[in-house]
mmCIF file of C-alpha atoms and ligand atoms in Angstrom:
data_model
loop_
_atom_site.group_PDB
_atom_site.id
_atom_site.type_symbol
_atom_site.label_atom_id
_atom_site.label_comp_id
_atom_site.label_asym_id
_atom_site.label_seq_id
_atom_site.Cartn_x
_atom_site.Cartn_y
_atom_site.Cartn_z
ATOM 1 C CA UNK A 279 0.531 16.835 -35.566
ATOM 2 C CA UNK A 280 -3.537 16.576 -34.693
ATOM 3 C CA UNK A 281 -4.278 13.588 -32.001
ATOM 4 C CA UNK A 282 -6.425 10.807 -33.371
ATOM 5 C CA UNK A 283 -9.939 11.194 -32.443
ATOM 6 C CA UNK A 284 -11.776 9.423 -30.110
ATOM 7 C CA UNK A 285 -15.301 9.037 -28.825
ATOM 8 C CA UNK A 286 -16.258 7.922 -25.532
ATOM 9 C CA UNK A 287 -20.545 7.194 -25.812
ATOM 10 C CA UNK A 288 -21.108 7.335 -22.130
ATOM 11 C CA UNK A 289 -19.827 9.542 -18.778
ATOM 12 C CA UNK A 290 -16.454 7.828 -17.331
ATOM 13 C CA UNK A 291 -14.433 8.715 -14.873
ATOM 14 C CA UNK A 292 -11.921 12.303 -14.724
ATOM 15 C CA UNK A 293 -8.743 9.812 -14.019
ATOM 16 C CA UNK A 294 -9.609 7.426 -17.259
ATOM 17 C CA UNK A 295 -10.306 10.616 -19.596
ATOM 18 C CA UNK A 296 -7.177 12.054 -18.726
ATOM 19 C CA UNK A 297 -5.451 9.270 -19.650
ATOM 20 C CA UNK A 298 -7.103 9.040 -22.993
ATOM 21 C CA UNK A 299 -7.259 12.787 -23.340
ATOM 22 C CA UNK A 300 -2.833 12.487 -23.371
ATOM 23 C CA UNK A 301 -3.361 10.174 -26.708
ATOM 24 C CA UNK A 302 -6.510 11.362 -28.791
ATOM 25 C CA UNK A 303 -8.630 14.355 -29.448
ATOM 26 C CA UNK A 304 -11.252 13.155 -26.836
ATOM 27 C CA UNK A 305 -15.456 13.855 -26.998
ATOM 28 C CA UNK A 306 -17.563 12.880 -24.476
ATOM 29 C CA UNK A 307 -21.719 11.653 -24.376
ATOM 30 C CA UNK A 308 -21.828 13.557 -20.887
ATOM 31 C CA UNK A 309 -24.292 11.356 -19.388
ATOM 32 C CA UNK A 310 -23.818 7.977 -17.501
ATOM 33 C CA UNK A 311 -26.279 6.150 -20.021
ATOM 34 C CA UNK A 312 -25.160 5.148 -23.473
ATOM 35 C CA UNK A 313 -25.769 8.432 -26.058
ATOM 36 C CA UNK A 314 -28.981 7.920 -28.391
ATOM 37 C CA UNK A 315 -28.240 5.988 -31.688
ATOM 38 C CA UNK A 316 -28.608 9.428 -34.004
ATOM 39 C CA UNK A 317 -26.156 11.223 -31.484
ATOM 40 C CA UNK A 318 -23.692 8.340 -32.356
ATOM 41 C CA UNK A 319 -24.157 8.280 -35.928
ATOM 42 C CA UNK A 320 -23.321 12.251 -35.926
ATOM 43 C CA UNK A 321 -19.736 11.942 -33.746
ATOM 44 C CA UNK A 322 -18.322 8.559 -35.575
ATOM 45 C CA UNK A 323 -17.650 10.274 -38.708
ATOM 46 C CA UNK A 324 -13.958 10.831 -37.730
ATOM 47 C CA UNK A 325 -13.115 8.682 -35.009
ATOM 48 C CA UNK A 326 -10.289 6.225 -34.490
ATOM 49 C CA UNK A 327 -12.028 4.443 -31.523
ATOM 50 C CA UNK A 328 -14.636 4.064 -29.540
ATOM 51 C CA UNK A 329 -15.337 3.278 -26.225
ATOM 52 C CA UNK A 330 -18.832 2.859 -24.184
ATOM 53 C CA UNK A 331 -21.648 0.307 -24.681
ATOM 54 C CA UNK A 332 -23.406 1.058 -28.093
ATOM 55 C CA UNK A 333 -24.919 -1.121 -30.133
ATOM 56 C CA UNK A 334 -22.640 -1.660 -33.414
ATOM 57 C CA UNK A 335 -24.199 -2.934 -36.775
ATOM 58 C CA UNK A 336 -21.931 -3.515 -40.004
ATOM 59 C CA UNK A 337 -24.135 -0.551 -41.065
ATOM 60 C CA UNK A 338 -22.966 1.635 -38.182
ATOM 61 C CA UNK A 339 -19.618 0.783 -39.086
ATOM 62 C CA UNK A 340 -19.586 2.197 -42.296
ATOM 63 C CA UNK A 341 -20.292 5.319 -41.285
ATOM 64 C CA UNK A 342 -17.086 5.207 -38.946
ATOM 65 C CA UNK A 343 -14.820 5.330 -42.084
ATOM 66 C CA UNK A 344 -11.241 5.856 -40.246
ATOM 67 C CA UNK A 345 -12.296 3.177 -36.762
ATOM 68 C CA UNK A 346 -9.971 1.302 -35.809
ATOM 69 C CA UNK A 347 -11.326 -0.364 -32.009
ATOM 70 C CA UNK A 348 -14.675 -0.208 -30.615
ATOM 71 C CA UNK A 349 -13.704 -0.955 -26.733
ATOM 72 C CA UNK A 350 -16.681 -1.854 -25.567
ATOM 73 C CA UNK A 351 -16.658 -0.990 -21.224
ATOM 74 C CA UNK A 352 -18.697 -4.438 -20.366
ATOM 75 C CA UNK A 353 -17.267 -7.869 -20.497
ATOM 76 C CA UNK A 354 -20.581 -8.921 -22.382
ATOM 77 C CA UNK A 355 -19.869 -7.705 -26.197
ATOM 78 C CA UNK A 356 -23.318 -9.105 -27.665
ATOM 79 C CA UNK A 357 -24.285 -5.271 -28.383
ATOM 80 C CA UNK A 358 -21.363 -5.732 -31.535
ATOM 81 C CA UNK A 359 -21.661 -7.199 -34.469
ATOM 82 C CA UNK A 360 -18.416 -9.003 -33.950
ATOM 83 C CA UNK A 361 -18.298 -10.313 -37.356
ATOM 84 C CA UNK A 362 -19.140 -7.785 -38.891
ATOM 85 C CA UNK A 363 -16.250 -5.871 -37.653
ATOM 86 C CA UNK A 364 -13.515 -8.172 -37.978
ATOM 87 C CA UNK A 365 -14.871 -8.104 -41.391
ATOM 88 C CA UNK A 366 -14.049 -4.295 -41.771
ATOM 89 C CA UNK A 367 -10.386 -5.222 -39.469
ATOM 90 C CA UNK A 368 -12.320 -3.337 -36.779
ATOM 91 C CA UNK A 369 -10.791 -4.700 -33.135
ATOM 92 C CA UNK A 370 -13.497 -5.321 -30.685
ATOM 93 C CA UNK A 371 -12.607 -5.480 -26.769
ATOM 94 C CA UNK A 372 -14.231 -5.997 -23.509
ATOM 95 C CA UNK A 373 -13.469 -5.709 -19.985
ATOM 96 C CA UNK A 374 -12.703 -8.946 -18.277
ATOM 97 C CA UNK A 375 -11.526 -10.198 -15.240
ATOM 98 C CA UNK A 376 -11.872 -6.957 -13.477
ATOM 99 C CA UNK A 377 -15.681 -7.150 -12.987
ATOM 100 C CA UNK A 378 -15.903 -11.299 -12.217
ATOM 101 C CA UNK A 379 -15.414 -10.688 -8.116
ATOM 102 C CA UNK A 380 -18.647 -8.525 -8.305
ATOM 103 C CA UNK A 381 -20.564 -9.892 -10.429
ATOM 104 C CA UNK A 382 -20.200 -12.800 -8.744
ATOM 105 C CA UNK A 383 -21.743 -10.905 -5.583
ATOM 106 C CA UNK A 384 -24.683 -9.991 -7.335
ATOM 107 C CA UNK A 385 -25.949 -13.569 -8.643
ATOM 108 C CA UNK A 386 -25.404 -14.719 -4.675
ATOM 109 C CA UNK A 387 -26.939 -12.054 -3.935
ATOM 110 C CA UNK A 388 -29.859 -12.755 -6.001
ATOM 111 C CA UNK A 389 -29.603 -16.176 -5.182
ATOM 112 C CA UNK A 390 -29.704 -16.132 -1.378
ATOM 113 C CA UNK A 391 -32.282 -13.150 -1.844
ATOM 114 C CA UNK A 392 -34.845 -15.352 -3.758
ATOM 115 C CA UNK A 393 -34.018 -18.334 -1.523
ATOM 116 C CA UNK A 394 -34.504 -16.860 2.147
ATOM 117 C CA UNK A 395 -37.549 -14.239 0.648
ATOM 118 C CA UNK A 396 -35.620 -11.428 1.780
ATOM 119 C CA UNK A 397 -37.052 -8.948 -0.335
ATOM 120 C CA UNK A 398 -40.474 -10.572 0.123
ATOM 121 C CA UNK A 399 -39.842 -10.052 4.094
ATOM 122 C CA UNK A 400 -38.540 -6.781 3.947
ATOM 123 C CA UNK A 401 -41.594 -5.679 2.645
ATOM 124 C CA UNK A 402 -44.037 -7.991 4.870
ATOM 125 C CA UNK A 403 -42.002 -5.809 7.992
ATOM 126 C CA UNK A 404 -42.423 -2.398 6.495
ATOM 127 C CA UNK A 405 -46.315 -2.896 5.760
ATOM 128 C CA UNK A 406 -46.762 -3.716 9.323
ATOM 129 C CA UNK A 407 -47.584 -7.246 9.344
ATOM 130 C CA UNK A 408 -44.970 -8.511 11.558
ATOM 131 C CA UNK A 409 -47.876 -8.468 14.142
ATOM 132 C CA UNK A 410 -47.331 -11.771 16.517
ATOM 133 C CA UNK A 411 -44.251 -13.825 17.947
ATOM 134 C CA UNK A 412 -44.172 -16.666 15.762
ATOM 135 C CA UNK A 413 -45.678 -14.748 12.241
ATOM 136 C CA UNK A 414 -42.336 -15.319 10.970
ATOM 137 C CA UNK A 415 -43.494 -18.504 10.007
ATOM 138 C CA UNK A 416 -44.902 -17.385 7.059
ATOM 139 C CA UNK A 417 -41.931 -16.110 5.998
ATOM 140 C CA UNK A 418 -40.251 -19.337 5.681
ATOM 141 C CA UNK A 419 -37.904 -19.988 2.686
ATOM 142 C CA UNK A 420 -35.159 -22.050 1.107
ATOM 143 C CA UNK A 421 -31.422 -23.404 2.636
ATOM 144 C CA UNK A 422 -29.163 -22.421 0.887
ATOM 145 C CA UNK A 423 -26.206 -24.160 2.678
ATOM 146 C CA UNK A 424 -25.390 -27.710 1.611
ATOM 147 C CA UNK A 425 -28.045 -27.348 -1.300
ATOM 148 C CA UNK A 426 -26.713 -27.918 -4.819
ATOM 149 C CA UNK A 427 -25.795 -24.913 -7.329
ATOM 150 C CA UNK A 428 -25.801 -26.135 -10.734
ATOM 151 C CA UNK A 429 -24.162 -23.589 -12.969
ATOM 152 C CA UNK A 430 -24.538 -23.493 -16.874
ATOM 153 C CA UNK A 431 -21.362 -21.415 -18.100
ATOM 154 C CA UNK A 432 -17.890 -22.208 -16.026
ATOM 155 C CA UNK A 433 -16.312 -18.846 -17.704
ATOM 156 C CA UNK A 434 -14.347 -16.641 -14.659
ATOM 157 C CA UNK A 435 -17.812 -15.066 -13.540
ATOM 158 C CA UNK A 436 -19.379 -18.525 -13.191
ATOM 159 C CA UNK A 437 -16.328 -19.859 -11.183
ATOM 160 C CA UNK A 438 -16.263 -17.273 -8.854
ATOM 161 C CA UNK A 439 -19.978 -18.038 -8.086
ATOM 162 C CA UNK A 440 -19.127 -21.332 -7.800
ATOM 163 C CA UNK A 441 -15.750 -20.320 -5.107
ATOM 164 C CA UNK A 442 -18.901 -18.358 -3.298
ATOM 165 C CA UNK A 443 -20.909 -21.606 -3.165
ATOM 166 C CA UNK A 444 -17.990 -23.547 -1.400
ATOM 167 C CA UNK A 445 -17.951 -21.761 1.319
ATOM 168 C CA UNK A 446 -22.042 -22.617 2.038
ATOM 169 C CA UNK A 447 -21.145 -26.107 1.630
ATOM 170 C CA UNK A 448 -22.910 -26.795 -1.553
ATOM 171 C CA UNK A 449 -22.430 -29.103 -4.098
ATOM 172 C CA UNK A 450 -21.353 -27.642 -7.463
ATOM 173 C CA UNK A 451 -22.686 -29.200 -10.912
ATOM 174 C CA UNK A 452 -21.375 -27.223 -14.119
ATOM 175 C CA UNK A 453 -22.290 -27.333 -17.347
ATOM 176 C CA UNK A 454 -19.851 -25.501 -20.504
ATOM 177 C CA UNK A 455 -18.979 -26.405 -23.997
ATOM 178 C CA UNK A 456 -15.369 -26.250 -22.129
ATOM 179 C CA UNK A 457 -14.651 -28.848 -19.644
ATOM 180 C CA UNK A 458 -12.605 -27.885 -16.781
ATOM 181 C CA UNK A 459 -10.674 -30.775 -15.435
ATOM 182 C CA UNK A 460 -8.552 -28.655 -13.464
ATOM 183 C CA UNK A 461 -11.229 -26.953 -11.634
ATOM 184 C CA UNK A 462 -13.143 -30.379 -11.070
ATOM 185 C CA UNK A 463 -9.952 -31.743 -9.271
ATOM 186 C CA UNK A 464 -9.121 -28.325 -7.424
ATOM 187 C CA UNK A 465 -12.111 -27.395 -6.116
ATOM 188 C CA UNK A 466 -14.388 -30.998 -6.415
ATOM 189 C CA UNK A 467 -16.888 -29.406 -8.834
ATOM 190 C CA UNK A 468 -18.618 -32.074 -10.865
ATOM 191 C CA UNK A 469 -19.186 -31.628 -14.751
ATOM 192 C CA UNK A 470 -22.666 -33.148 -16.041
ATOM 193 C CA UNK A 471 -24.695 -33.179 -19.160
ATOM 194 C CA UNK A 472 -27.707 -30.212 -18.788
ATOM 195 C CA UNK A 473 -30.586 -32.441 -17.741
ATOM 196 C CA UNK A 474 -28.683 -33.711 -15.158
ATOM 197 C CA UNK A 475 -27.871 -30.219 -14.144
ATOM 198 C CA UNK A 476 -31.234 -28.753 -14.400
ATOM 199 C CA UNK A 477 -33.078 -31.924 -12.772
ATOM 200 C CA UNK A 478 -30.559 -32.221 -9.592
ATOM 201 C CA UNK A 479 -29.735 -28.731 -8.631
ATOM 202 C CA UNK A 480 -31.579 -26.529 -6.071
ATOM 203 C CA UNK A 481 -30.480 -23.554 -7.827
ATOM 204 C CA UNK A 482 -29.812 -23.246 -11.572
ATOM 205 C CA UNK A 483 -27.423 -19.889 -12.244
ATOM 206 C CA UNK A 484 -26.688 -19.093 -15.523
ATOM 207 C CA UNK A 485 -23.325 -17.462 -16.492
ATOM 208 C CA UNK A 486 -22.899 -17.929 -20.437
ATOM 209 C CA UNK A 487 -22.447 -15.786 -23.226
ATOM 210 C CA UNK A 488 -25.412 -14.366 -25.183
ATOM 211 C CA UNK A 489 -24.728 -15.898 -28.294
ATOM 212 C CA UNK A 490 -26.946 -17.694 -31.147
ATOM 213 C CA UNK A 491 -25.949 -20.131 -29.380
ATOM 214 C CA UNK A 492 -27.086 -19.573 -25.783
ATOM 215 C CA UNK A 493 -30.346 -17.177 -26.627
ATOM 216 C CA UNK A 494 -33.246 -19.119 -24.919
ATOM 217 C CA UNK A 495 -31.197 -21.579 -23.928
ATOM 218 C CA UNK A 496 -33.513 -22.128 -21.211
ATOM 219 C CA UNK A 497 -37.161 -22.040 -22.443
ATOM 220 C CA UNK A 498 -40.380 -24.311 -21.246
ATOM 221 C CA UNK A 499 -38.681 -27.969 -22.139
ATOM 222 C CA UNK A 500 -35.360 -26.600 -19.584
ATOM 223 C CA UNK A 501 -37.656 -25.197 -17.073
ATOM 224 C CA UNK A 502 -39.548 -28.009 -16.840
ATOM 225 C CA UNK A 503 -37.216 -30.359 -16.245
ATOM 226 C CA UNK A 504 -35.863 -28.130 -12.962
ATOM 227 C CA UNK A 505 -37.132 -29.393 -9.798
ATOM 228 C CA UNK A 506 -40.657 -27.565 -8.561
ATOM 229 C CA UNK A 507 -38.490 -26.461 -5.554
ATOM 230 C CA UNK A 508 -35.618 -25.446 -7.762
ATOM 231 C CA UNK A 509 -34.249 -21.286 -8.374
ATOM 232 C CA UNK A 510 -32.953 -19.853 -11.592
ATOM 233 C CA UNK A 511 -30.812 -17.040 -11.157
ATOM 234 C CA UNK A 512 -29.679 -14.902 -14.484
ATOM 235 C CA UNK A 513 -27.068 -12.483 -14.068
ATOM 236 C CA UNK A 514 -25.822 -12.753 -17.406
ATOM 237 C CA UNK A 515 -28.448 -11.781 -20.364
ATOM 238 C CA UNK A 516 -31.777 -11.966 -19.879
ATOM 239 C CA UNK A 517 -32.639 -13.276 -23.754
ATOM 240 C CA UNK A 518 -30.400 -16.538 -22.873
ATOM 241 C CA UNK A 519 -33.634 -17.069 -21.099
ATOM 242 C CA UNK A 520 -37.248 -17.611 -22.901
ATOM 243 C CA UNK A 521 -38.959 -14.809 -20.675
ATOM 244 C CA UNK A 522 -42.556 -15.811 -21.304
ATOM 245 C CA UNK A 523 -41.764 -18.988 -20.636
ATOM 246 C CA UNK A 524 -40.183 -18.328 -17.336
ATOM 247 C CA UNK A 525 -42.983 -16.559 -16.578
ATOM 248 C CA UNK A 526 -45.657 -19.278 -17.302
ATOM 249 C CA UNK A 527 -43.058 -21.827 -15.443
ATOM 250 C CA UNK A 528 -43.523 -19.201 -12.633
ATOM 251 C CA UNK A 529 -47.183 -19.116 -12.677
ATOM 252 C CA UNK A 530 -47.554 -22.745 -12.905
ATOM 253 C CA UNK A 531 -45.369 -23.418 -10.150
ATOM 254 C CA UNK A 532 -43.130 -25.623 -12.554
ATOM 255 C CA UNK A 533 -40.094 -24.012 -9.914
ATOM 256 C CA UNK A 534 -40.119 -22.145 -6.723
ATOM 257 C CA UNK A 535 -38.859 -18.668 -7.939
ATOM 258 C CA UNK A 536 -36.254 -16.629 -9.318
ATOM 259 C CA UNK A 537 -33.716 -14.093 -9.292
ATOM 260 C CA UNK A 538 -33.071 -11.862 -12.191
ATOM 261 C CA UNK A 539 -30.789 -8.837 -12.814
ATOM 262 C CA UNK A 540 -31.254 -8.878 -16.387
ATOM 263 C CA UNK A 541 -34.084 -8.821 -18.897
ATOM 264 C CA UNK A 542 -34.888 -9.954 -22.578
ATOM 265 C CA UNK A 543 -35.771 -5.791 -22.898
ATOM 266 C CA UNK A 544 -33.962 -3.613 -20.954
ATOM 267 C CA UNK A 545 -35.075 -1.475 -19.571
ATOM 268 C CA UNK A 546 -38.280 -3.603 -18.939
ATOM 269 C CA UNK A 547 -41.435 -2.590 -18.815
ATOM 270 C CA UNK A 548 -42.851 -1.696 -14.930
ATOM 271 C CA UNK A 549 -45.701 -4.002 -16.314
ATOM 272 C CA UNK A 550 -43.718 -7.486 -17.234
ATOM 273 C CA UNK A 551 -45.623 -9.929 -14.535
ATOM 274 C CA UNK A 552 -42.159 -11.003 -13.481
ATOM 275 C CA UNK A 553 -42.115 -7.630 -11.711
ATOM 276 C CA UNK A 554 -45.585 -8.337 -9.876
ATOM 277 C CA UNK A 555 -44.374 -12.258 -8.646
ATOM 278 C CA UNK A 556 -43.205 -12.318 -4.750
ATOM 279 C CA UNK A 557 -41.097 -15.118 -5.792
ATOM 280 C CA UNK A 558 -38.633 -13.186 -7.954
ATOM 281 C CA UNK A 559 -36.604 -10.899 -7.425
ATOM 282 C CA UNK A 560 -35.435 -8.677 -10.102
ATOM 283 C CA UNK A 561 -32.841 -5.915 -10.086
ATOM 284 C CA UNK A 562 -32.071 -3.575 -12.841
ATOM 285 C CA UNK A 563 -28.931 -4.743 -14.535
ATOM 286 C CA UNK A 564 -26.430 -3.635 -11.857
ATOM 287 C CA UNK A 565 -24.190 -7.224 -11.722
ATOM 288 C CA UNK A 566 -21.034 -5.171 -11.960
ATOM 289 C CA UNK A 567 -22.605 -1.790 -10.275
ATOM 290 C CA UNK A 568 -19.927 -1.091 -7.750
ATOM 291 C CA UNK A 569 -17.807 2.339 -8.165
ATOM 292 C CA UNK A 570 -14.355 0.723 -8.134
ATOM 293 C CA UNK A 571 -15.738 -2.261 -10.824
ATOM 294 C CA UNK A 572 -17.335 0.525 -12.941
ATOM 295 C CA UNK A 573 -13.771 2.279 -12.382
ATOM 296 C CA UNK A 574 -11.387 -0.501 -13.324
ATOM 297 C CA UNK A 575 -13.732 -1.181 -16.986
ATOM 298 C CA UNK A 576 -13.377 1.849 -17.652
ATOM 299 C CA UNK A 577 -9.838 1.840 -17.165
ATOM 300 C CA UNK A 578 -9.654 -1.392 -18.947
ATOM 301 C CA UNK A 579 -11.088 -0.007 -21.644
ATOM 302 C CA UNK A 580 -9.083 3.024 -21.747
ATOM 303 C CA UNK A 581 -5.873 0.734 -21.529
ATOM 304 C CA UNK A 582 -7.342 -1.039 -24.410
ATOM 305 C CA UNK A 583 -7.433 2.614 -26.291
ATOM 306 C CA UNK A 584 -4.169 3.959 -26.085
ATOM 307 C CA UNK A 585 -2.287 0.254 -26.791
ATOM 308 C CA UNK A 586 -4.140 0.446 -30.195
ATOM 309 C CA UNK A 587 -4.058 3.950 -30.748
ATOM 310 C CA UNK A 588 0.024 3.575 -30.309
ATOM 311 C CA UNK A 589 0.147 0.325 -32.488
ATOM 312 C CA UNK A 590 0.366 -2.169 -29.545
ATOM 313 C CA UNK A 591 -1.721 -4.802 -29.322
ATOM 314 C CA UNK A 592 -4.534 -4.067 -26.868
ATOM 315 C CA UNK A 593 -5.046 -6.680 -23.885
ATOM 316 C CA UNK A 594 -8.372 -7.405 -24.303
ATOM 317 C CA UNK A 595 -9.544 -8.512 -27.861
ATOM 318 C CA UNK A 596 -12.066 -10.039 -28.538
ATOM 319 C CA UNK A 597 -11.319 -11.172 -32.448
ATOM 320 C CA UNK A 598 -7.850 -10.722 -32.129
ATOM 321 C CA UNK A 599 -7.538 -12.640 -35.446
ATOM 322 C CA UNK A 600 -8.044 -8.903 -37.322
ATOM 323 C CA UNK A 601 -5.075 -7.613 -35.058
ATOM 324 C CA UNK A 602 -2.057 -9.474 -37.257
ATOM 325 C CA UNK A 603 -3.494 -7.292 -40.274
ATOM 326 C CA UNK A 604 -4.433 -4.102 -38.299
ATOM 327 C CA UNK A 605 -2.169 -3.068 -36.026
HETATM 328 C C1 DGY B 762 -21.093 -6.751 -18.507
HETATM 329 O O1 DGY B 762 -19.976 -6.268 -18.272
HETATM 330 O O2 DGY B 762 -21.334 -7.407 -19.506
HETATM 331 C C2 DGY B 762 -22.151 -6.470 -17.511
HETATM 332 O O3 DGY B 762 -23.357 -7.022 -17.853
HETATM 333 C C3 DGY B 762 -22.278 -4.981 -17.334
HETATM 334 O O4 DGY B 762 -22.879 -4.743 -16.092
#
């Protein structure tokens, strides 16, 4: 009997191919970036599942006639059309969990970055300025120890930036739609309403969903309400933020800086003026960028494969309400 087929719309690891390669006639997009939309639209035709980072309209859906799982390898999942696909009994996963630890690296990183200029200095040494005992002054920046974090999104990404935070002393505010009591008690983080947040932290890191919810969640009204010494840090989706806004706030001095990892276009363009500000530092989307993080979503998602492909319930859904019908 033929294999179900499966496509896989980006370059994963031999070990996580294999796997999937023992359950389903496997074709690979053999480069590390997503495959082009018309490449897609050619290889869906017979496909069971799916697994890379595509973007997934109703209307792509209906050319995928016999999917059954898109298993999307990021924990984000705003590039589906989630409703659209548990409209069509489609199961949609993600990759949780496995990628909170480093993610959680990057947006310190970022934030401590942007705080003690350390990009800013880096460069100042390189170009030869460092010319006199004492020019370090110039290159004074932010504490970050015993300032206060306020964090807008308390999901397992945000907590773990918060865990990070403890350990330089800071005070954490949190803001969520989902209150966690147990947390506040545990680890003596302290729930408030957003203006609170944004007018009393030092740093303002953002950890939500992109949703229609959360997209420019923080525009000119948020940003101007953060203190004119205050940080936001995005390591989530860069459209939850109102980009020309932040910009103008950045311009106008309404806050002291930022650190970004992700952008309302990404790529974005070498010319967006965030790029030419000293006082932000912006990476290129690489929040969960380490080898064995990249490794485990991948397996993750694979996992998420073969349990649906052999009528299991996959561990990761993301509308598991379609799974009662489907599987
Ligand atoms: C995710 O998993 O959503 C990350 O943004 C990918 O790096």
């Amino acid at each position: 009997m033929s294999k179900p087929k499966a496509y896989v719309g980006r370059a994963i690891v031999d070990s996580a191919l294999s796997r999937l390669a023992e359950v389903a006639d496997v074709r690979v997009w053999p480069s590390p970036t997503r495959c082009p939309d018309d490449v897609l639209l050619k290889e869906i035709g017979d496909i069971e599942v799916f697994l890379g980072n595509n973007r997934w309209t109703g209307a792509v859906m209906d050319q995928a006639p016999k999917l059954r799982l898109i298993a999307n390898i990021s924990v984000g999942y705003d590039n589906v059309d989630v409703p659209a696909a548990t409209q069509r009994g489609l199961v949609v996963t993600n990759t949780p969990g496995v990628l909170s630890d480093t993610t959680a690296d990057t947006a310190f990183a970022l934030l401590m970055t942007a705080a003690r200029r350390i990009c800013e200095a880096g460069r100042y040494v390189r170009a030869g300025k460092w010319v006199a005992v004492g020019g370090s002054a110039s290159m004074f920046g932010h504490d970050v120890h015993h300032a206060t974090l306020g964090i807008i999104g308390l999901g397992r990404i945000g907590f773990e930036v918060a865990h990070r935070a403890l350990g330089f002393h800071m005070k954490v505010l949190y803001h969520d739609v989902v209150r966690r009591e147990d947390l506040e008690k545990q680890y003596g983080l302290q729930y408030v309403d957003m203006d609170t947040l944004l007018s009393e932290s030092d740093f303002v890191s953002l950890h939500t969903v992109l949703s229609d919810q959360t997209r420019a969640l923080i525009g000119a009204p948020e940003l101007s309400k953060m203190k004119r010494t205050a940080f936001l840090i995005n390591a989530s989706r860069g459209e939850v933020v109102d980009e020309p806004a932040l910009i103008d706030a950045l311009k106008e001095g309404k806050i002291a800086g930022a650190g970004l990892d992700v952008f309302a276009k990404e790529p974005t363009d070498p010319n967006n003026p965030l790029l030419k500000m000293d006082n932000v530092v912006a990476l290129p989307h690489i929040g969960s960028a380490t080898e064995a993080t990249r490794v485990a979503m991948q397996q993750l998602a694979v996992d998420n494969a073969i349990a649906v492909l052999q009528g299991k319930p996959p561990l990761t859904p993301v509308n598991p309400e379609v799974l009662s019908k489907k599987l």
